[in-house]
Every structure is written in C-alpha cells, then in structure tokens.
mmCIF file of N, CA, C and O in Angstrom:
data_model
loop_
_atom_site.group_PDB
_atom_site.id
_atom_site.type_symbol
_atom_site.label_atom_id
_atom_site.label_comp_id
_atom_site.label_asym_id
_atom_site.label_seq_id
_atom_site.Cartn_x
_atom_site.Cartn_y
_atom_site.Cartn_z
ATOM 1 N N MET A 1 -61.114 -1.786 -48.063
ATOM 2 C CA MET A 1 -62.146 -0.947 -48.604
ATOM 3 C C MET A 1 -61.639 0.486 -48.601
ATOM 4 O O MET A 1 -61.130 0.974 -47.606
ATOM 5 N N CYS A 2 -61.790 1.182 -49.680
ATOM 6 C CA CYS A 2 -61.425 2.591 -49.772
ATOM 7 C C CYS A 2 -62.676 3.431 -49.549
ATOM 8 O O CYS A 2 -63.706 3.186 -50.149
ATOM 9 N N ILE A 3 -62.590 4.403 -48.655
ATOM 10 C CA ILE A 3 -63.705 5.297 -48.371
ATOM 11 C C ILE A 3 -63.425 6.616 -49.071
ATOM 12 O O ILE A 3 -62.375 7.222 -48.857
ATOM 13 N N ARG A 4 -64.352 7.047 -49.913
ATOM 14 C CA ARG A 4 -64.165 8.299 -50.641
ATOM 15 C C ARG A 4 -64.317 9.494 -49.708
ATOM 16 O O ARG A 4 -65.143 9.505 -48.819
ATOM 17 N N ASP A 5 -63.545 10.492 -49.970
ATOM 18 C CA ASP A 5 -63.538 11.727 -49.190
ATOM 19 C C ASP A 5 -64.785 12.549 -49.508
ATOM 20 O O ASP A 5 -65.079 12.808 -50.663
ATOM 21 N N SER A 6 -65.523 12.966 -48.477
ATOM 22 C CA SER A 6 -66.721 13.789 -48.661
ATOM 23 C C SER A 6 -66.459 15.238 -48.290
ATOM 24 O O SER A 6 -67.384 16.031 -48.147
ATOM 25 N N SER A 7 -65.200 15.613 -48.169
ATOM 26 C CA SER A 7 -64.874 16.948 -47.686
ATOM 27 C C SER A 7 -65.284 18.051 -48.653
ATOM 28 O O SER A 7 -65.596 19.160 -48.225
ATOM 29 N N GLY A 8 -65.294 17.778 -49.945
ATOM 30 C CA GLY A 8 -65.699 18.803 -50.905
ATOM 31 C C GLY A 8 -67.126 19.252 -50.666
ATOM 32 O O GLY A 8 -67.435 20.446 -50.674
ATOM 33 N N THR A 9 -68.012 18.298 -50.425
ATOM 34 C CA THR A 9 -69.405 18.628 -50.125
ATOM 35 C C THR A 9 -69.497 19.390 -48.813
ATOM 36 O O THR A 9 -70.197 20.395 -48.719
ATOM 37 N N ALA A 10 -68.794 18.941 -47.795
ATOM 38 C CA ALA A 10 -68.832 19.609 -46.495
ATOM 39 C C ALA A 10 -68.303 21.037 -46.606
ATOM 40 O O ALA A 10 -68.844 21.964 -46.010
ATOM 41 N N ARG A 11 -67.259 21.237 -47.387
ATOM 42 C CA ARG A 11 -66.640 22.547 -47.529
ATOM 43 C C ARG A 11 -67.518 23.494 -48.352
ATOM 44 O O ARG A 11 -67.710 24.656 -47.998
ATOM 45 N N THR A 12 -68.080 23.007 -49.449
ATOM 46 C CA THR A 12 -68.833 23.851 -50.376
ATOM 47 C C THR A 12 -70.256 24.130 -49.920
ATOM 48 O O THR A 12 -70.727 25.260 -49.969
ATOM 49 N N ASP A 13 -70.957 23.096 -49.474
ATOM 50 C CA ASP A 13 -72.387 23.219 -49.182
ATOM 51 C C ASP A 13 -72.715 23.456 -47.710
ATOM 52 O O ASP A 13 -73.841 23.833 -47.402
ATOM 53 N N ASP A 14 -71.780 23.196 -46.809
ATOM 54 C CA ASP A 14 -72.034 23.271 -45.370
ATOM 55 C C ASP A 14 -73.335 22.540 -45.014
ATOM 56 O O ASP A 14 -74.243 23.103 -44.428
ATOM 57 N N PRO A 15 -73.436 21.242 -45.367
ATOM 58 C CA PRO A 15 -74.671 20.505 -45.130
ATOM 59 C C PRO A 15 -74.896 20.201 -43.654
ATOM 60 O O PRO A 15 -73.951 20.075 -42.873
ATOM 61 N N GLN A 16 -76.142 20.068 -43.282
ATOM 62 C CA GLN A 16 -76.490 19.694 -41.910
ATOM 63 C C GLN A 16 -76.414 18.181 -41.733
ATOM 64 O O GLN A 16 -76.178 17.689 -40.644
ATOM 65 N N LEU A 17 -76.620 17.430 -42.799
ATOM 66 C CA LEU A 17 -76.586 15.968 -42.796
ATOM 67 C C LEU A 17 -77.545 15.361 -41.776
ATOM 68 O O LEU A 17 -77.215 14.410 -41.073
ATOM 69 N N SER A 18 -78.726 15.923 -41.687
ATOM 70 C CA SER A 18 -79.721 15.376 -40.763
ATOM 71 C C SER A 18 -80.901 14.811 -41.544
ATOM 72 O O SER A 18 -81.149 15.192 -42.685
ATOM 73 N N ALA A 19 -81.613 13.896 -40.898
ATOM 74 C CA ALA A 19 -82.821 13.329 -41.502
ATOM 75 C C ALA A 19 -83.983 14.286 -41.232
ATOM 76 O O ALA A 19 -84.171 14.730 -40.097
ATOM 77 N N ARG A 20 -84.710 14.625 -42.277
ATOM 78 C CA ARG A 20 -85.826 15.558 -42.123
ATOM 79 C C ARG A 20 -87.033 15.039 -42.894
ATOM 80 O O ARG A 20 -86.968 14.827 -44.090
ATOM 81 N N LEU A 21 -88.122 14.848 -42.178
ATOM 82 C CA LEU A 21 -89.405 14.482 -42.778
ATOM 83 C C LEU A 21 -90.459 15.412 -42.191
ATOM 84 O O LEU A 21 -90.558 15.541 -40.969
ATOM 85 N N PRO A 22 -91.267 16.057 -43.034
ATOM 86 C CA PRO A 22 -92.279 16.981 -42.514
ATOM 87 C C PRO A 22 -93.259 16.278 -41.572
ATOM 88 O O PRO A 22 -93.665 15.142 -41.805
ATOM 89 N N ASP A 23 -93.609 16.956 -40.495
ATOM 90 C CA ASP A 23 -94.608 16.477 -39.533
ATOM 91 C C ASP A 23 -94.280 15.111 -38.944
ATOM 92 O O ASP A 23 -95.180 14.347 -38.604
ATOM 93 N N THR A 24 -92.997 14.786 -38.844
ATOM 94 C CA THR A 24 -92.582 13.494 -38.306
ATOM 95 C C THR A 24 -91.415 13.700 -37.354
ATOM 96 O O THR A 24 -90.454 14.381 -37.684
ATOM 97 N N GLU A 25 -91.521 13.106 -36.170
ATOM 98 C CA GLU A 25 -90.378 13.117 -35.270
ATOM 99 C C GLU A 25 -89.523 11.919 -35.630
ATOM 100 O O GLU A 25 -90.005 10.791 -35.694
ATOM 101 N N ILE A 26 -88.265 12.162 -35.883
ATOM 102 C CA ILE A 26 -87.402 11.100 -36.393
ATOM 103 C C ILE A 26 -86.118 11.044 -35.556
ATOM 104 O O ILE A 26 -85.605 12.063 -35.125
ATOM 105 N N SER A 27 -85.634 9.844 -35.325
ATOM 106 C CA SER A 27 -84.378 9.654 -34.614
ATOM 107 C C SER A 27 -83.233 9.974 -35.580
ATOM 108 O O SER A 27 -83.195 9.459 -36.696
ATOM 109 N N GLN A 28 -82.339 10.835 -35.152
ATOM 110 C CA GLN A 28 -81.241 11.253 -36.021
ATOM 111 C C GLN A 28 -80.105 10.226 -36.008
ATOM 112 O O GLN A 28 -79.633 9.828 -34.948
ATOM 113 N N PRO A 29 -79.653 9.819 -37.194
ATOM 114 C CA PRO A 29 -78.532 8.873 -37.275
ATOM 115 C C PRO A 29 -77.197 9.587 -37.046
ATOM 116 O O PRO A 29 -77.124 10.822 -37.064
ATOM 117 N N LEU A 30 -76.163 8.818 -36.823
ATOM 118 C CA LEU A 30 -74.812 9.355 -36.711
ATOM 119 C C LEU A 30 -74.421 10.003 -38.033
ATOM 120 O O LEU A 30 -74.553 9.407 -39.094
ATOM 121 N N ARG A 31 -73.938 11.235 -37.969
ATOM 122 C CA ARG A 31 -73.435 11.925 -39.159
ATOM 123 C C ARG A 31 -71.933 11.684 -39.231
ATOM 124 O O ARG A 31 -71.216 11.848 -38.237
ATOM 125 N N VAL A 32 -71.447 11.292 -40.406
ATOM 126 C CA VAL A 32 -70.022 11.022 -40.590
ATOM 127 C C VAL A 32 -69.501 11.868 -41.746
ATOM 128 O O VAL A 32 -70.045 11.825 -42.841
ATOM 129 N N VAL A 33 -68.465 12.637 -41.464
ATOM 130 C CA VAL A 33 -67.782 13.402 -42.501
ATOM 131 C C VAL A 33 -66.427 12.748 -42.716
ATOM 132 O O VAL A 33 -65.645 12.611 -41.776
ATOM 133 N N VAL A 34 -66.162 12.315 -43.944
ATOM 134 C CA VAL A 34 -64.873 11.737 -44.295
ATOM 135 C C VAL A 34 -64.040 12.867 -44.894
ATOM 136 O O VAL A 34 -64.333 13.350 -45.983
ATOM 137 N N ASP A 35 -63.053 13.307 -44.146
ATOM 138 C CA ASP A 35 -62.264 14.487 -44.501
ATOM 139 C C ASP A 35 -60.788 14.143 -44.356
ATOM 140 O O ASP A 35 -60.173 14.395 -43.329
ATOM 141 N N THR A 36 -60.224 13.564 -45.390
ATOM 142 C CA THR A 36 -58.863 13.038 -45.345
ATOM 143 C C THR A 36 -57.872 14.021 -44.739
ATOM 144 O O THR A 36 -57.083 13.671 -43.869
ATOM 145 N N THR A 37 -57.911 15.276 -45.163
ATOM 146 C CA THR A 37 -56.925 16.250 -44.714
ATOM 147 C C THR A 37 -57.395 17.110 -43.543
ATOM 148 O O THR A 37 -56.683 18.019 -43.116
ATOM 149 N N ALA A 38 -58.591 16.853 -43.023
ATOM 150 C CA ALA A 38 -59.152 17.589 -41.876
ATOM 151 C C ALA A 38 -59.232 19.087 -42.133
ATOM 152 O O ALA A 38 -58.894 19.902 -41.280
ATOM 153 N N THR A 39 -59.696 19.459 -43.309
ATOM 154 C CA THR A 39 -59.776 20.881 -43.659
ATOM 155 C C THR A 39 -61.199 21.360 -43.914
ATOM 156 O O THR A 39 -61.415 22.563 -44.072
ATOM 157 N N ALA A 40 -62.181 20.482 -43.945
ATOM 158 C CA ALA A 40 -63.534 20.873 -44.349
ATOM 159 C C ALA A 40 -64.414 21.346 -43.201
ATOM 160 O O ALA A 40 -65.197 22.268 -43.362
ATOM 161 N N VAL A 41 -64.308 20.727 -42.054
ATOM 162 C CA VAL A 41 -65.195 21.055 -40.943
ATOM 163 C C VAL A 41 -64.525 22.104 -40.060
ATOM 164 O O VAL A 41 -63.414 21.909 -39.571
ATOM 165 N N ARG A 42 -65.225 23.204 -39.880
ATOM 166 C CA ARG A 42 -64.729 24.320 -39.074
ATOM 167 C C ARG A 42 -65.729 24.637 -37.972
ATOM 168 O O ARG A 42 -66.909 24.293 -38.088
ATOM 169 N N PRO A 43 -65.315 25.311 -36.923
ATOM 170 C CA PRO A 43 -66.270 25.732 -35.899
ATOM 171 C C PRO A 43 -67.429 26.485 -36.556
ATOM 172 O O PRO A 43 -67.232 27.277 -37.470
ATOM 173 N N GLY A 44 -68.645 26.185 -36.112
ATOM 174 C CA GLY A 44 -69.836 26.817 -36.667
ATOM 175 C C GLY A 44 -70.446 26.074 -37.846
ATOM 176 O O GLY A 44 -71.515 26.452 -38.328
ATOM 177 N N ALA A 45 -69.805 25.002 -38.317
ATOM 178 C CA ALA A 45 -70.362 24.227 -39.427
ATOM 179 C C ALA A 45 -71.700 23.626 -39.014
ATOM 180 O O ALA A 45 -71.888 23.231 -37.861
ATOM 181 N N ARG A 46 -72.628 23.565 -39.941
ATOM 182 C CA ARG A 46 -73.966 23.046 -39.639
ATOM 183 C C ARG A 46 -73.934 21.589 -39.180
ATOM 184 O O ARG A 46 -74.785 21.160 -38.404
ATOM 185 N N VAL A 47 -72.958 20.821 -39.636
ATOM 186 C CA VAL A 47 -72.866 19.414 -39.240
ATOM 187 C C VAL A 47 -72.530 19.275 -37.750
ATOM 188 O O VAL A 47 -72.669 18.212 -37.168
ATOM 189 N N LEU A 48 -72.143 20.369 -37.121
ATOM 190 C CA LEU A 48 -71.814 20.372 -35.698
ATOM 191 C C LEU A 48 -72.900 21.033 -34.862
ATOM 192 O O LEU A 48 -72.667 21.413 -33.723
ATOM 193 N N ASP A 49 -74.117 21.163 -35.392
ATOM 194 C CA ASP A 49 -75.172 21.937 -34.734
ATOM 195 C C ASP A 49 -75.820 21.250 -33.542
ATOM 196 O O ASP A 49 -76.674 21.821 -32.884
ATOM 197 N N GLY A 50 -75.445 20.022 -33.242
ATOM 198 C CA GLY A 50 -75.975 19.341 -32.063
ATOM 199 C C GLY A 50 -77.294 18.616 -32.271
ATOM 200 O O GLY A 50 -77.803 17.999 -31.343
ATOM 201 N N THR A 51 -77.866 18.655 -33.467
ATOM 202 C CA THR A 51 -79.126 17.945 -33.701
ATOM 203 C C THR A 51 -78.926 16.438 -33.827
ATOM 204 O O THR A 51 -79.890 15.691 -33.728
ATOM 205 N N ALA A 52 -77.692 16.012 -34.055
ATOM 206 C CA ALA A 52 -77.368 14.590 -34.163
ATOM 207 C C ALA A 52 -75.884 14.429 -33.844
ATOM 208 O O ALA A 52 -75.115 15.375 -34.001
ATOM 209 N N PRO A 53 -75.471 13.246 -33.423
ATOM 210 C CA PRO A 53 -74.048 13.037 -33.186
ATOM 211 C C PRO A 53 -73.269 13.079 -34.498
ATOM 212 O O PRO A 53 -73.790 12.710 -35.550
ATOM 213 N N THR A 54 -72.034 13.574 -34.434
ATOM 214 C CA THR A 54 -71.190 13.696 -35.622
ATOM 215 C C THR A 54 -69.839 13.066 -35.345
ATOM 216 O O THR A 54 -69.276 13.224 -34.258
ATOM 217 N N LEU A 55 -69.303 12.375 -36.339
ATOM 218 C CA LEU A 55 -67.975 11.772 -36.279
ATOM 219 C C LEU A 55 -67.208 12.272 -37.498
ATOM 220 O O LEU A 55 -67.765 12.315 -38.602
ATOM 221 N N ILE A 56 -65.950 12.633 -37.307
ATOM 222 C CA ILE A 56 -65.127 13.095 -38.417
ATOM 223 C C ILE A 56 -63.993 12.096 -38.604
ATOM 224 O O ILE A 56 -63.217 11.847 -37.674
ATOM 225 N N ALA A 57 -63.908 11.515 -39.798
ATOM 226 C CA ALA A 57 -62.850 10.558 -40.121
ATOM 227 C C ALA A 57 -61.775 11.285 -40.917
ATOM 228 O O ALA A 57 -62.068 11.952 -41.915
ATOM 229 N N VAL A 58 -60.533 11.176 -40.463
ATOM 230 C CA VAL A 58 -59.407 11.862 -41.096
ATOM 231 C C VAL A 58 -58.255 10.877 -41.282
ATOM 232 O O VAL A 58 -58.225 9.813 -40.682
ATOM 233 N N ALA A 59 -57.280 11.288 -42.096
ATOM 234 C CA ALA A 59 -56.073 10.479 -42.264
ATOM 235 C C ALA A 59 -55.263 10.514 -40.976
ATOM 236 O O ALA A 59 -55.286 11.498 -40.225
ATOM 237 N N GLU A 60 -54.531 9.441 -40.734
ATOM 238 C CA GLU A 60 -53.772 9.335 -39.486
ATOM 239 C C GLU A 60 -52.704 10.417 -39.351
ATOM 240 O O GLU A 60 -52.272 10.722 -38.242
ATOM 241 N N ASP A 61 -52.313 11.058 -40.453
ATOM 242 C CA ASP A 61 -51.296 12.103 -40.394
ATOM 243 C C ASP A 61 -51.881 13.518 -40.512
ATOM 244 O O ASP A 61 -51.133 14.487 -40.609
ATOM 245 N N ALA A 62 -53.200 13.664 -40.470
ATOM 246 C CA ALA A 62 -53.841 14.975 -40.614
ATOM 247 C C ALA A 62 -53.706 15.793 -39.332
ATOM 248 O O ALA A 62 -53.747 15.250 -38.228
ATOM 249 N N GLU A 63 -53.576 17.091 -39.468
ATOM 250 C CA GLU A 63 -53.534 18.017 -38.331
ATOM 251 C C GLU A 63 -54.966 18.286 -37.893
ATOM 252 O O GLU A 63 -55.779 18.763 -38.674
ATOM 253 N N VAL A 64 -55.301 17.969 -36.647
ATOM 254 C CA VAL A 64 -56.693 18.071 -36.187
ATOM 255 C C VAL A 64 -56.871 18.989 -34.983
ATOM 256 O O VAL A 64 -57.937 18.998 -34.373
ATOM 257 N N GLY A 65 -55.890 19.795 -34.658
ATOM 258 C CA GLY A 65 -55.988 20.663 -33.493
ATOM 259 C C GLY A 65 -57.212 21.568 -33.516
ATOM 260 O O GLY A 65 -57.828 21.818 -32.483
ATOM 261 N N HIS A 66 -57.603 22.028 -34.678
ATOM 262 C CA HIS A 66 -58.764 22.920 -34.794
ATOM 263 C C HIS A 66 -60.086 22.194 -34.557
ATOM 264 O O HIS A 66 -61.124 22.825 -34.421
ATOM 265 N N LEU A 67 -60.063 20.858 -34.493
ATOM 266 C CA LEU A 67 -61.273 20.065 -34.255
ATOM 267 C C LEU A 67 -61.456 19.700 -32.778
ATOM 268 O O LEU A 67 -62.476 19.121 -32.415
ATOM 269 N N ASP A 68 -60.498 20.039 -31.943
ATOM 270 C CA ASP A 68 -60.572 19.699 -30.517
ATOM 271 C C ASP A 68 -61.891 20.191 -29.912
ATOM 272 O O ASP A 68 -62.225 21.373 -29.994
ATOM 273 N N GLY A 69 -62.634 19.262 -29.321
ATOM 274 C CA GLY A 69 -63.874 19.585 -28.650
ATOM 275 C C GLY A 69 -65.081 19.784 -29.553
ATOM 276 O O GLY A 69 -66.188 19.975 -29.063
ATOM 277 N N LEU A 70 -64.887 19.746 -30.870
ATOM 278 C CA LEU A 70 -66.022 19.947 -31.788
ATOM 279 C C LEU A 70 -66.788 18.659 -32.044
ATOM 280 O O LEU A 70 -68.015 18.661 -32.099
ATOM 281 N N ALA A 71 -66.072 17.571 -32.243
ATOM 282 C CA ALA A 71 -66.673 16.272 -32.542
ATOM 283 C C ALA A 71 -65.601 15.201 -32.367
ATOM 284 O O ALA A 71 -64.408 15.503 -32.478
ATOM 285 N N PRO A 72 -66.024 13.965 -32.126
ATOM 286 C CA PRO A 72 -65.031 12.889 -32.079
ATOM 287 C C PRO A 72 -64.356 12.733 -33.439
ATOM 288 O O PRO A 72 -64.991 12.900 -34.482
ATOM 289 N N VAL A 73 -63.068 12.436 -33.404
ATOM 290 C CA VAL A 73 -62.280 12.261 -34.621
ATOM 291 C C VAL A 73 -61.715 10.851 -34.606
ATOM 292 O O VAL A 73 -61.181 10.402 -33.590
ATOM 293 N N VAL A 74 -61.833 10.164 -35.726
ATOM 294 C CA VAL A 74 -61.215 8.856 -35.872
ATOM 295 C C VAL A 74 -60.145 8.977 -36.961
ATOM 296 O O VAL A 74 -60.379 9.578 -38.000
ATOM 297 N N ARG A 75 -58.969 8.445 -36.661
ATOM 298 C CA ARG A 75 -57.857 8.492 -37.619
ATOM 299 C C ARG A 75 -57.752 7.148 -38.329
ATOM 300 O O ARG A 75 -57.730 6.103 -37.676
ATOM 301 N N LEU A 76 -57.684 7.215 -39.658
ATOM 302 C CA LEU A 76 -57.592 6.011 -40.483
ATOM 303 C C LEU A 76 -56.417 6.131 -41.438
ATOM 304 O O LEU A 76 -56.008 7.246 -41.792
ATOM 305 N N PRO A 77 -55.866 5.000 -41.898
ATOM 306 C CA PRO A 77 -54.768 5.078 -42.859
ATOM 307 C C PRO A 77 -55.271 5.601 -44.208
ATOM 308 O O PRO A 77 -56.435 5.419 -44.564
ATOM 309 N N ARG A 78 -54.375 6.250 -44.919
ATOM 310 C CA ARG A 78 -54.711 6.711 -46.268
ATOM 311 C C ARG A 78 -54.823 5.521 -47.203
ATOM 312 O O ARG A 78 -54.128 4.517 -47.041
ATOM 313 N N ALA A 79 -55.682 5.644 -48.202
ATOM 314 C CA ALA A 79 -55.826 4.607 -49.224
ATOM 315 C C ALA A 79 -54.597 4.621 -50.117
ATOM 316 O O ALA A 79 -53.855 5.608 -50.164
ATOM 317 N N ALA A 80 -54.381 3.538 -50.830
ATOM 318 C CA ALA A 80 -53.284 3.467 -51.787
ATOM 319 C C ALA A 80 -53.410 4.643 -52.743
ATOM 320 O O ALA A 80 -54.499 4.958 -53.219
ATOM 321 N N GLY A 81 -52.316 5.309 -53.014
ATOM 322 C CA GLY A 81 -52.351 6.465 -53.891
ATOM 323 C C GLY A 81 -52.639 7.760 -53.162
ATOM 324 O O GLY A 81 -52.599 8.829 -53.742
ATOM 325 N N GLY A 82 -52.987 7.691 -51.871
ATOM 326 C CA GLY A 82 -53.182 8.874 -51.067
ATOM 327 C C GLY A 82 -54.538 9.544 -51.211
ATOM 328 O O GLY A 82 -54.769 10.575 -50.608
ATOM 329 N N ARG A 83 -55.442 8.996 -51.989
ATOM 330 C CA ARG A 83 -56.777 9.600 -52.164
ATOM 331 C C ARG A 83 -57.795 8.833 -51.345
ATOM 332 O O ARG A 83 -58.006 7.663 -51.570
ATOM 333 N N GLY A 84 -58.385 9.504 -50.379
ATOM 334 C CA GLY A 84 -59.367 8.857 -49.528
ATOM 335 C C GLY A 84 -58.700 8.105 -48.392
ATOM 336 O O GLY A 84 -57.505 8.209 -48.162
ATOM 337 N N LEU A 85 -59.511 7.353 -47.674
ATOM 338 C CA LEU A 85 -59.029 6.598 -46.515
ATOM 339 C C LEU A 85 -59.232 5.120 -46.750
ATOM 340 O O LEU A 85 -60.137 4.708 -47.457
ATOM 341 N N ASP A 86 -58.397 4.311 -46.126
ATOM 342 C CA ASP A 86 -58.480 2.878 -46.288
ATOM 343 C C ASP A 86 -59.203 2.251 -45.113
ATOM 344 O O ASP A 86 -58.981 2.582 -43.992
#
C-alpha cells in the first residue's frame, strides 16, 4: 500500500488536525502526519499542541533530528518511484 504524503497541507496550512464539535466533549483521535522528507512539522506547529497524540511518519532515510522530543516518529520505506511511503 502506498501512503500519500500530507506534508504540503501540514506545511502550508499548519492544521491542528483535531476533532471539533460545538458544545460536545469529544475524545481526540491519534493525529498522523505523513511527511516523507521530514520537513513539514516544526517546533510550534499546531499539530504538536498537546490536545491529541501525534505521530509523524517519515521515510527511513529522512533526517529527523529537529523532531527529537516533539512527537513519536515512525520510519517507513519509500514507495516505488520515491513518492510517498510504502
């Protein structure tokens, strides 16, 4: 299965990726950012605001030093052709 990279949205919109319903207390699901090159999520990003757990999926060869301590990182192989993760 090829997982499409969502880093463009994370980089451009800085989304919180949380569930929001007016006047309702809701359990927050795991937020997952698929960022093949590990360049979209930076310290201070809304997806790291602590309102829900966050996981960042990156390519196994991506440099992730800047993500240390921000969120758990899972390394996955690149998809055929190098676009997205497999």
